[in-house]
Amino acid sequence: MNDALDRELSIRTVDATPYAASLVEGHRDFGYSLDTALADIIDNAITAGSKSIKLMADTVAEEPWIALADDGCGMEESELVEAMRLGSKNPLDKRNRHDLGRFGLGLKSASFSQCRKLTVLTKRNEKISCARWDLDRIAHCNDWSLELIDNPQTLPSYDLLGSQGTVVVWEVLDRMNGGYANDRVKRAEYMNGELTRAERHLRLVFHRFLEGTKPRVRLSLNGRELKPIDPMASTHPATQKDPDDFLKLKHGDVRVRCYTLPHHNRMTSDQWDEVGGPEGHLKTQGLYVYREDRLIIAGGWLGLTRQTELTKLCRIAVDIPNTMDSEWKIDVKKASAQLPPLVRERLKTVIERFVGTSKRTYRAKGQRLVDETRFPLWSRLQIDGKIVFRPNMEHPLLTAYTEQLSDALREGFERCIRLVGAGLPIEALHAEIAGNAEEIAADKVNERDLREFIHTLALTLTDNGVPKSELPDVLKSNPFLKARWESAEPILNDLLKAD
Ligand SMILES: Nc1ncnc2c1ncn2[C@@H]1O[C@H](COP(=O)(O)OP(=O)(O)O)[C@@H](O)[C@H]1O
Ligand SMILES: [Mg+2]
């Protein structure tokens, strides 16, 4: 609206201060999980200049609690009160260069996502201050009065406070009991599981801070030091790193570095699993976006290209400064961002070139990038602790066909395949296999279909640098062909002769 128009309007104002009780409950649901919530509290500790950050958790106590103690700059009482305020800093204000914060909300909303009682103990210039938000109290009084505790010496977490620094304590962990509010053993099991997942997340998100013989920061969980997980495996001798690329933009420079991970037989299986994580390498290929060295996006191509078996070793580190927050739409929990259109365009070119070179590299060396199983028709995945078999949409047989379809037809076709996959009669199979495994067979394939299958697969493989002489061996390792090699071999021989 313009001012002139406003002046003509007759405007009254009434007080519409939000109700504390309902607003604060809303703050619990920004979408944090334990791992992103802890990461946000650690951001604060790092920004405060901490060298050592200790995460302590008592999951077996009658009233479980989690505490994060740092040796950073600490706060005076007035600063503590500001820190506890919801929206203590305006996201439009300029931040210090290495500040990992953004909205002035993290401490509160991350904590409230997990607990109903947040206590912060802090020490600066020999003075100790302590403040607490108790959501039950806010719900009851419906106001924003913060509790200040003048004798924190009696709190159990008091001992975690060093000569200077801050301790953040979460109690009444109502979101972390896994539904086992009254079963202490089950509840502890659930919480320990969550903490194990969070541990991996923290080792990954803060890996750049934890690296080296003299790391910038030491992080421990119940006294055990957490070692970094470098998603680029950049210190591995077989990792290939391309030269840095810089995108110069109005609000700062974006640095882009492309890495190709070593093939899995050049790493120990522990290293391979650590870098791939529970989701595996196919899902974790892609872009790794760092904001001031802190990882905010871990893998995926953000819609710029597809995750394929052939590119699963490709990872690109993208470094952005905190001056670009609004363009990148960094969210409150710092777990997502969107590429600004200009960056999108430039990155797309980088990705195309990189993915292209990486395929050529393999061609030149004749090295194998794809798994030994070579394009299985069914992928075996682990999802939520269960093994799932799913038709492999990346299979050349399917992609070669879907590429010829219009968007609408492709969607329909892919849906049909997905549904056939989801309809795999697991129970019936299970019952049959338990009874008479030898009597069960996969359906027969007619000669024409088999020929089509072999042609498509052979073409994709040669396109990706597999020499013709290796085709019989490689194709034989494909489970589908292996099972019918007697019929497949002559078809392949014909094909090789015809070339
Ligand atoms: N561990 C800490 N040590 C010192 N100061 C802290 C700590 N945690 C939070 N603060 C102060 O509280 C403020 C608010 O924190 P937070 O709610 O996470 O918002 P943001 O990090 O976006 O500024 C910070 O800007 C900082 O001044
Ligand atoms: Mg913060």
Coordinates of C-alpha atoms and ligand atoms in Angstrom, one line a residue:
M1 CA 0.0 0.0 0.0
N2 CA 1.3 3.5 -0.6
D3 CA 1.5 6.1 2.2
A4 CA -0.8 8.6 0.5
L5 CA -3.6 6.0 0.4
D6 CA -2.9 5.1 4.1
R7 CA -3.3 8.7 5.1
E8 CA -6.8 8.8 3.7
L9 CA -7.9 5.7 5.7
S10 CA -9.1 6.1 9.2
I11 CA -7.0 3.6 11.1
R12 CA -7.3 2.4 14.8
T13 CA -5.1 -0.1 16.4
V14 CA -5.9 -2.7 19.0
D15 CA -3.5 -4.9 21.0
A16 CA -3.2 -8.2 19.3
T17 CA -0.2 -9.7 21.1
P18 CA 0.0 -13.4 20.4
Y19 CA -1.1 -15.7 23.1
A20 CA 2.0 -17.1 24.7
A21 CA 0.5 -20.4 25.4
S22 CA -0.5 -21.2 21.8
L23 CA 2.4 -19.5 20.1
V24 CA 5.0 -21.4 22.1
E25 CA 3.3 -24.7 21.3
G26 CA 3.5 -23.8 17.6
H27 CA 7.2 -23.3 18.1
R28 CA 7.6 -26.9 18.9
D29 CA 6.7 -28.0 15.3
F30 CA 9.1 -26.3 13.0
G31 CA 10.1 -29.8 11.8
Y32 CA 13.2 -30.4 13.9
S33 CA 14.2 -33.9 14.7
L34 CA 16.7 -34.7 17.5
D35 CA 19.6 -34.5 15.1
T36 CA 18.8 -31.1 13.6
A37 CA 17.9 -29.8 17.0
L38 CA 21.2 -30.8 18.5
A39 CA 23.0 -29.4 15.5
D40 CA 21.4 -26.0 16.1
I41 CA 22.5 -25.9 19.7
I42 CA 26.0 -26.9 18.6
D43 CA 25.9 -24.0 16.1
N44 CA 25.5 -21.6 18.9
A45 CA 28.3 -23.1 20.9
I46 CA 30.6 -22.9 17.8
T47 CA 29.6 -19.3 17.1
A48 CA 30.4 -18.5 20.8
G49 CA 34.0 -19.7 20.1
S50 CA 33.9 -23.0 21.9
K51 CA 36.9 -25.4 21.6
S52 CA 35.2 -28.3 23.4
I53 CA 31.6 -29.2 23.3
K54 CA 30.2 -32.0 25.5
L55 CA 27.0 -33.7 24.9
M56 CA 25.7 -35.6 27.9
A57 CA 22.5 -37.7 27.9
D58 CA 21.0 -39.8 30.7
T59 CA 18.4 -42.0 29.0
V60 CA 17.9 -44.5 31.8
A61 CA 17.0 -42.0 34.6
E62 CA 13.5 -41.8 35.9
E63 CA 13.4 -38.4 34.2
P64 CA 15.8 -38.5 31.3
W65 CA 17.6 -35.4 30.3
I66 CA 20.1 -34.1 27.7
A67 CA 22.7 -31.4 28.2
L68 CA 25.1 -29.7 26.0
A69 CA 28.0 -27.9 27.7
D70 CA 30.5 -25.6 25.9
D71 CA 33.5 -23.6 26.8
G72 CA 32.6 -20.6 24.7
C73 CA 32.3 -17.0 25.6
G74 CA 29.3 -17.5 28.0
M75 CA 26.8 -14.7 28.6
E76 CA 26.0 -12.0 31.2
E77 CA 22.6 -12.1 32.7
S78 CA 21.2 -9.4 30.3
E79 CA 22.6 -11.3 27.3
L80 CA 21.1 -14.5 28.6
V81 CA 17.7 -12.9 28.9
E82 CA 18.0 -11.7 25.3
A83 CA 19.2 -15.1 24.2
M84 CA 16.1 -16.7 25.7
R85 CA 13.7 -14.3 23.9
L86 CA 12.0 -15.8 20.9
G87 CA 13.3 -14.0 17.9
S88 CA 16.2 -12.4 19.7
K89 CA 18.0 -11.4 16.5
N90 CA 16.5 -10.1 13.3
P91 CA 17.3 -12.2 10.3
L92 CA 17.6 -9.0 8.3
D93 CA 20.5 -7.7 10.5
K94 CA 24.0 -8.3 9.3
R95 CA 25.7 -11.2 11.0
N96 CA 29.3 -11.6 12.0
R97 CA 31.3 -13.4 9.3
H98 CA 31.3 -16.8 11.0
D99 CA 28.0 -16.7 12.8
L100 CA 26.1 -19.9 12.3
G101 CA 22.8 -18.4 13.6
R102 CA 20.0 -17.0 11.5
F103 CA 16.6 -16.1 13.0
G104 CA 17.3 -15.7 16.7
L105 CA 15.0 -18.7 17.2
G106 CA 17.3 -21.7 17.1
L107 CA 18.0 -22.1 20.8
K108 CA 14.3 -22.0 21.7
S109 CA 12.6 -23.7 18.8
A110 CA 15.2 -26.5 18.6
S111 CA 14.9 -27.1 22.4
F112 CA 11.1 -27.0 22.5
S113 CA 10.9 -29.4 19.6
Q114 CA 12.4 -32.0 22.0
C115 CA 11.6 -30.9 25.6
R116 CA 9.2 -29.0 27.7
K117 CA 11.8 -27.5 30.1
L118 CA 14.8 -25.6 28.8
T119 CA 17.4 -24.4 31.3
V120 CA 20.4 -22.4 30.3
L121 CA 23.3 -22.0 32.7
T122 CA 26.1 -19.7 31.7
K123 CA 29.2 -18.2 33.1
R124 CA 31.1 -15.1 31.9
N125 CA 33.5 -12.9 33.8
E126 CA 33.2 -15.2 36.9
K127 CA 29.5 -14.4 37.1
I128 CA 27.0 -17.3 36.7
S129 CA 23.5 -16.7 35.4
C130 CA 20.7 -19.2 34.9
A131 CA 17.3 -18.9 33.1
R132 CA 14.6 -21.3 32.3
W133 CA 11.6 -21.6 30.0
D134 CA 9.0 -24.1 31.4
L135 CA 6.3 -24.7 28.8
D136 CA 3.9 -26.0 31.4
R137 CA 4.3 -22.7 33.2
I138 CA 3.7 -20.7 30.0
A139 CA 0.7 -22.8 29.2
H140 CA -0.6 -22.1 32.7
C141 CA 0.2 -18.3 33.0
N142 CA -0.2 -17.5 29.3
D143 CA 2.6 -14.9 29.5
W144 CA 6.2 -14.5 28.5
S145 CA 7.8 -14.2 31.9
L146 CA 11.1 -16.0 32.0
E147 CA 12.3 -17.7 35.2
L148 CA 15.7 -16.7 36.5
I149 CA 17.3 -19.0 39.0
D150 CA 19.5 -17.4 41.5
N151 CA 20.9 -20.6 43.2
P152 CA 21.8 -22.8 40.2
Q153 CA 24.4 -24.6 42.4
T154 CA 21.7 -27.1 43.4
L155 CA 21.0 -28.1 39.7
P156 CA 22.5 -31.4 38.7
S157 CA 23.9 -29.9 35.5
Y158 CA 25.8 -27.2 37.4
D159 CA 28.9 -29.5 37.5
L160 CA 29.1 -29.3 33.7
L161 CA 29.8 -25.6 33.8
G162 CA 33.6 -24.9 33.4
S163 CA 35.5 -21.7 34.1
Q164 CA 33.6 -20.0 31.3
G165 CA 30.9 -21.2 28.9
T166 CA 27.3 -22.3 28.6
V167 CA 25.2 -25.4 29.5
V168 CA 21.9 -26.0 27.7
V169 CA 19.7 -28.5 29.5
W170 CA 16.7 -30.3 28.2
E171 CA 14.3 -31.9 30.6
V172 CA 10.8 -33.4 30.3
L173 CA 11.7 -34.9 27.0
D174 CA 8.1 -35.6 26.0
R175 CA 8.9 -35.9 22.3
M176 CA 11.7 -38.4 22.8
N177 CA 10.0 -41.2 24.6
G178 CA 8.9 -43.1 21.4
G179 CA 5.5 -43.5 22.9
Y180 CA 6.9 -45.5 25.8
A181 CA 6.2 -42.8 28.5
N182 CA 5.8 -45.4 31.2
D183 CA 8.1 -48.2 30.1
R184 CA 11.6 -47.1 31.2
V185 CA 13.5 -49.9 29.4
K186 CA 11.8 -49.4 26.0
R187 CA 12.0 -45.7 26.4
A188 CA 15.7 -45.8 27.0
E189 CA 16.2 -48.2 24.0
Y190 CA 14.3 -45.8 21.8
M191 CA 16.2 -42.7 23.0
N192 CA 19.5 -44.5 22.5
G193 CA 18.6 -45.4 19.0
E194 CA 17.7 -41.7 18.3
L195 CA 21.0 -40.6 19.8
T196 CA 22.9 -43.0 17.6
R197 CA 21.3 -41.6 14.5
A198 CA 22.0 -38.1 15.8
E199 CA 25.6 -38.9 16.4
R200 CA 26.1 -39.8 12.7
H201 CA 24.4 -36.6 11.7
L202 CA 26.6 -34.4 13.9
R203 CA 29.8 -36.2 12.8
L204 CA 28.8 -35.4 9.2
V205 CA 27.3 -31.9 9.6
F206 CA 30.3 -30.6 11.6
H207 CA 33.0 -32.7 10.0
R208 CA 35.0 -29.7 8.8
F209 CA 35.3 -28.5 12.4
L210 CA 36.2 -31.9 13.8
E211 CA 39.0 -32.7 11.3
G212 CA 42.7 -32.8 11.6
T213 CA 45.1 -33.6 14.4
K214 CA 44.3 -30.2 16.0
P215 CA 40.6 -29.8 15.3
R216 CA 38.9 -26.5 15.6
V217 CA 36.4 -28.0 17.9
R218 CA 36.2 -31.3 19.9
L219 CA 32.8 -32.8 20.3
S220 CA 32.0 -35.7 22.7
L221 CA 28.9 -37.8 23.5
N222 CA 28.9 -39.0 27.1
G223 CA 32.7 -38.7 27.3
R224 CA 33.4 -40.4 23.9
E225 CA 35.0 -38.2 21.3
L226 CA 33.1 -38.0 18.0
K227 CA 35.2 -38.4 14.9
P228 CA 34.3 -36.6 11.7
I229 CA 32.7 -38.2 8.7
D230 CA 33.9 -36.6 5.5
P231 CA 31.4 -37.2 2.7
M232 CA 34.0 -36.4 0.1
A233 CA 36.5 -38.9 1.6
S234 CA 38.9 -36.1 0.6
T235 CA 42.0 -37.5 2.3
H236 CA 41.6 -40.9 0.7
P237 CA 44.4 -41.2 -1.9
A238 CA 42.1 -42.6 -4.5
T239 CA 39.6 -39.8 -4.3
Q240 CA 39.7 -37.5 -7.4
K241 CA 39.3 -33.8 -6.8
D242 CA 38.7 -31.4 -9.7
P243 CA 40.1 -27.8 -9.4
D244 CA 37.9 -25.2 -7.6
D245 CA 35.3 -23.3 -9.4
F246 CA 34.0 -19.9 -8.2
L247 CA 30.7 -18.4 -9.0
K248 CA 30.9 -14.7 -8.3
L249 CA 27.6 -13.3 -7.2
K250 CA 26.2 -10.1 -5.8
H251 CA 26.2 -11.1 -2.2
G252 CA 29.3 -13.2 -2.1
D253 CA 31.3 -16.0 -3.8
V254 CA 30.1 -19.5 -4.1
R255 CA 32.9 -22.1 -4.3
V256 CA 32.2 -25.4 -6.1
R257 CA 34.5 -28.4 -5.8
C258 CA 33.8 -31.7 -7.6
Y259 CA 34.9 -35.0 -6.1
T260 CA 34.8 -38.5 -7.4
L261 CA 34.9 -41.1 -4.6
P262 CA 37.1 -44.1 -5.0
H263 CA 35.4 -47.3 -6.2
H264 CA 34.3 -49.5 -3.4
N265 CA 37.0 -52.1 -3.9
R266 CA 39.6 -49.4 -3.2
M267 CA 38.1 -48.6 0.3
T268 CA 37.7 -50.7 3.3
S269 CA 34.1 -51.8 3.7
D270 CA 33.9 -49.7 6.9
Q271 CA 35.0 -46.6 5.1
W272 CA 32.6 -47.3 2.2
D273 CA 29.6 -47.8 4.6
E274 CA 30.5 -44.7 6.6
V275 CA 30.7 -42.4 3.6
G276 CA 27.5 -44.0 2.1
G277 CA 25.6 -44.0 5.3
P278 CA 22.4 -46.0 6.0
E279 CA 20.9 -44.9 2.7
G280 CA 23.8 -46.0 0.6
H281 CA 25.8 -44.3 -2.2
L282 CA 23.1 -44.1 -4.8
K283 CA 21.0 -41.9 -2.6
T284 CA 23.9 -39.8 -1.1
Q285 CA 25.5 -38.8 -4.4
G286 CA 25.0 -35.2 -5.3
L287 CA 25.4 -31.7 -3.8
Y288 CA 26.8 -31.0 -0.4
V289 CA 26.0 -27.4 0.5
Y290 CA 28.1 -25.8 3.3
R291 CA 27.3 -22.6 5.0
E292 CA 30.3 -21.2 6.8
D293 CA 31.8 -24.7 6.8
R294 CA 28.6 -26.2 8.4
L295 CA 26.8 -28.8 6.2
I296 CA 23.2 -27.9 5.5
I297 CA 22.4 -30.1 2.5
A298 CA 23.9 -33.6 2.3
G299 CA 23.4 -35.2 -1.1
G300 CA 20.8 -35.3 -3.8
W301 CA 21.0 -33.2 -7.0
L302 CA 18.2 -30.7 -6.0
G303 CA 16.4 -31.5 -9.3
L304 CA 19.4 -30.6 -11.5
T305 CA 20.1 -34.1 -12.7
R306 CA 19.1 -37.7 -11.8
Q307 CA 20.6 -40.0 -9.2
T308 CA 21.9 -42.9 -11.3
E309 CA 24.1 -45.9 -10.7
L310 CA 26.7 -44.3 -13.1
T311 CA 27.1 -41.1 -11.1
K312 CA 26.9 -42.6 -7.7
L313 CA 30.5 -41.7 -6.8
C314 CA 30.0 -38.0 -7.8
R315 CA 29.8 -35.5 -5.0
I316 CA 30.0 -31.8 -5.3
A317 CA 30.9 -29.5 -2.3
V318 CA 29.2 -26.1 -2.6
D319 CA 30.4 -23.4 -0.1
I320 CA 28.2 -20.4 0.5
P321 CA 28.8 -17.5 3.0
N322 CA 26.1 -16.5 5.5
T323 CA 25.6 -13.3 3.5
M324 CA 23.4 -15.1 1.0
D325 CA 20.9 -16.6 3.5
S326 CA 17.9 -14.9 2.1
E327 CA 18.7 -15.8 -1.5
W328 CA 19.2 -19.4 -0.5
K329 CA 16.1 -19.4 1.7
I330 CA 18.0 -21.1 4.6
D331 CA 15.2 -22.3 6.9
V332 CA 15.0 -22.0 10.6
K333 CA 16.4 -25.5 11.3
K334 CA 19.1 -25.0 8.7
A335 CA 18.2 -28.3 7.2
S336 CA 17.1 -27.0 3.8
A337 CA 17.9 -24.3 1.3
Q338 CA 16.9 -23.5 -2.3
L339 CA 19.2 -22.7 -5.1
P340 CA 18.9 -19.1 -6.3
P341 CA 18.0 -19.2 -10.0
L342 CA 21.4 -17.9 -11.1
V343 CA 23.3 -20.5 -9.1
R344 CA 21.0 -23.2 -10.4
E345 CA 21.9 -22.3 -14.0
R346 CA 25.6 -22.2 -13.3
L347 CA 25.6 -25.4 -11.3
K348 CA 23.7 -27.2 -14.0
T349 CA 26.6 -26.5 -16.4
V350 CA 29.2 -27.6 -13.8
I351 CA 27.2 -30.8 -13.1
E352 CA 26.8 -31.7 -16.8
R353 CA 30.5 -31.2 -17.4
F354 CA 31.5 -33.1 -14.2
V355 CA 29.2 -36.0 -14.7
G356 CA 30.4 -36.2 -18.4
T357 CA 34.1 -36.2 -17.4
S358 CA 33.6 -38.7 -14.7
K359 CA 32.0 -41.1 -17.2
R360 CA 34.9 -40.5 -19.6
T361 CA 37.5 -41.1 -16.9
Y362 CA 36.0 -44.5 -16.4
R363 CA 35.9 -45.1 -20.1
A364 CA 39.6 -44.3 -20.3
K365 CA 40.6 -46.5 -17.5
G366 CA 38.1 -49.2 -18.3
Q367 CA 37.4 -49.1 -14.6
R368 CA 34.1 -50.3 -13.3
L369 CA 31.9 -47.7 -11.8
V370 CA 28.7 -49.7 -11.5
D371 CA 28.1 -52.4 -9.0
E372 CA 29.3 -55.9 -9.8
T373 CA 25.6 -56.9 -10.2
R374 CA 25.3 -54.5 -13.2
F375 CA 21.9 -53.1 -13.5
P376 CA 19.7 -55.4 -11.5
L377 CA 16.0 -55.4 -12.6
W378 CA 15.2 -55.3 -8.9
S379 CA 16.9 -53.2 -6.3
R380 CA 17.4 -54.5 -2.8
L381 CA 17.0 -51.6 -0.4
Q382 CA 16.9 -51.2 3.3
I383 CA 14.1 -48.9 4.5
D384 CA 13.3 -48.4 8.1
G385 CA 15.1 -51.5 9.1
K386 CA 13.3 -53.7 6.5
I387 CA 14.5 -55.2 3.3
V388 CA 12.5 -54.0 0.4
F389 CA 12.7 -55.1 -3.3
R390 CA 11.8 -52.5 -5.8
P391 CA 11.8 -52.5 -9.6
N392 CA 14.9 -50.5 -10.6
M393 CA 13.6 -47.5 -12.5
E394 CA 17.2 -46.7 -13.6
H395 CA 17.5 -50.0 -15.5
P396 CA 18.5 -49.2 -19.1
L397 CA 15.6 -51.3 -20.3
L398 CA 13.1 -49.0 -18.5
T399 CA 14.9 -45.7 -19.1
A400 CA 15.4 -46.5 -22.8
Y401 CA 11.7 -47.0 -23.1
T402 CA 10.5 -44.2 -20.8
E403 CA 12.6 -41.6 -22.6
Q404 CA 10.5 -42.1 -25.7
L405 CA 7.3 -41.3 -23.8
S406 CA 5.6 -38.0 -23.2
D407 CA 5.6 -36.8 -19.6
A408 CA 2.0 -38.0 -18.9
L409 CA 2.6 -41.4 -20.4
R410 CA 5.9 -41.8 -18.6
E411 CA 4.2 -41.0 -15.3
G412 CA 1.6 -43.5 -15.9
F413 CA 4.0 -46.1 -17.0
E414 CA 6.3 -45.6 -14.0
R415 CA 3.3 -45.8 -11.7
C416 CA 2.3 -49.1 -13.2
I417 CA 5.8 -50.5 -12.6
R418 CA 5.9 -49.1 -9.1
L419 CA 2.5 -50.8 -8.3
V420 CA 3.7 -54.1 -9.8
G421 CA 6.7 -53.8 -7.5
A422 CA 4.6 -52.9 -4.5
G423 CA 2.4 -55.8 -5.3
L424 CA 5.2 -58.3 -5.0
P425 CA 3.4 -61.2 -3.2
I426 CA 5.8 -61.4 -0.3
E427 CA 3.6 -63.6 1.9
A428 CA 2.7 -66.0 -0.8
L429 CA 6.3 -66.3 -1.8
H430 CA 7.3 -66.8 1.7
A431 CA 4.8 -69.6 2.2
E432 CA 5.8 -71.3 -1.0
I433 CA 9.5 -71.0 -0.4
A434 CA 9.2 -72.4 3.1
G435 CA 7.3 -75.4 1.6
N436 CA 9.0 -76.2 -1.7
A437 CA 11.7 -73.7 -2.7
E438 CA 12.9 -75.8 -5.6
E439 CA 9.5 -75.8 -7.2
I440 CA 9.4 -72.1 -7.6
A441 CA 10.6 -70.4 -10.7
A442 CA 10.5 -67.0 -12.3
D443 CA 8.4 -66.6 -15.4
K444 CA 9.8 -67.7 -18.8
V445 CA 11.0 -65.0 -21.1
N446 CA 10.4 -65.3 -24.8
E447 CA 13.4 -65.0 -27.2
R448 CA 12.4 -61.6 -28.5
D449 CA 12.1 -60.0 -25.1
L450 CA 15.4 -61.5 -24.0
R451 CA 17.1 -60.2 -27.2
E452 CA 15.7 -56.7 -26.4
F453 CA 17.0 -56.9 -22.9
I454 CA 20.5 -58.0 -23.9
H455 CA 20.8 -55.4 -26.7
T456 CA 19.8 -52.5 -24.4
L457 CA 22.0 -53.6 -21.6
A458 CA 25.0 -54.2 -23.9
L459 CA 24.6 -50.8 -25.5
T460 CA 24.4 -49.0 -22.2
L461 CA 27.5 -50.8 -20.9
T462 CA 29.6 -50.1 -23.9
D463 CA 28.4 -46.5 -23.8
N464 CA 29.8 -46.3 -20.3
G465 CA 33.2 -47.6 -21.2
V466 CA 32.9 -51.4 -20.8
P467 CA 35.1 -52.9 -23.5
K468 CA 33.3 -55.4 -25.8
S469 CA 35.6 -58.2 -24.7
E470 CA 34.3 -57.8 -21.2
L471 CA 30.7 -57.9 -22.1
P472 CA 30.1 -61.7 -21.7
D473 CA 31.6 -61.6 -18.2
V474 CA 29.8 -58.5 -17.1
L475 CA 26.4 -59.6 -18.5
K476 CA 26.8 -63.0 -16.9
S477 CA 27.0 -61.2 -13.5
N478 CA 23.6 -59.7 -14.1
P479 CA 21.2 -61.9 -11.9
F480 CA 18.5 -61.9 -14.6
L481 CA 20.8 -63.2 -17.3
K482 CA 22.7 -65.5 -15.1
A483 CA 19.5 -67.4 -14.4
R484 CA 19.0 -68.0 -18.1
W485 CA 22.5 -67.9 -19.4
E486 CA 22.0 -70.9 -21.7
S487 CA 19.5 -68.9 -23.8
A488 CA 21.3 -65.6 -23.4
E489 CA 24.8 -66.6 -24.5
P490 CA 23.9 -67.4 -28.1
I491 CA 22.0 -64.1 -28.4
L492 CA 25.0 -62.2 -27.1
N493 CA 27.4 -64.0 -29.4
D494 CA 25.2 -63.2 -32.4
L495 CA 25.2 -59.6 -31.3
L496 CA 29.0 -59.4 -30.9
K497 CA 29.5 -61.1 -34.3
A498 CA 27.1 -58.7 -36.0
D499 CA 29.1 -55.7 -34.8
Ligands
LIG1 N1 26.2 -21.5 23.8 C1 26.0 -20.1 23.7 N2 27.1 -19.3 24.1 C2 26.9 -18.0 24.0 N3 25.9 -17.3 23.5 C3 24.8 -18.1 23.1 C4 24.9 -19.5 23.2 N4 23.7 -20.0 22.7 C5 23.0 -18.9 22.3 N5 23.6 -17.7 22.6 C6 23.2 -16.4 22.3 O1 21.8 -16.4 22.1 C7 21.4 -15.9 20.9 C8 20.2 -16.5 20.3 O2 20.5 -17.9 19.9 P1 19.5 -18.6 18.9 O3 18.1 -18.6 19.5 O4 20.1 -19.9 18.6 O5 19.5 -17.6 17.7 P2 20.6 -17.3 16.6 O6 21.7 -18.4 16.7 O7 19.9 -17.4 15.3 O8 21.2 -16.0 16.9 C9 22.7 -16.0 20.0 O9 22.7 -15.0 19.0 C10 23.8 -15.8 21.0 O10 24.0 -14.4 21.2
MG2 MG 21.4 -20.4 16.9

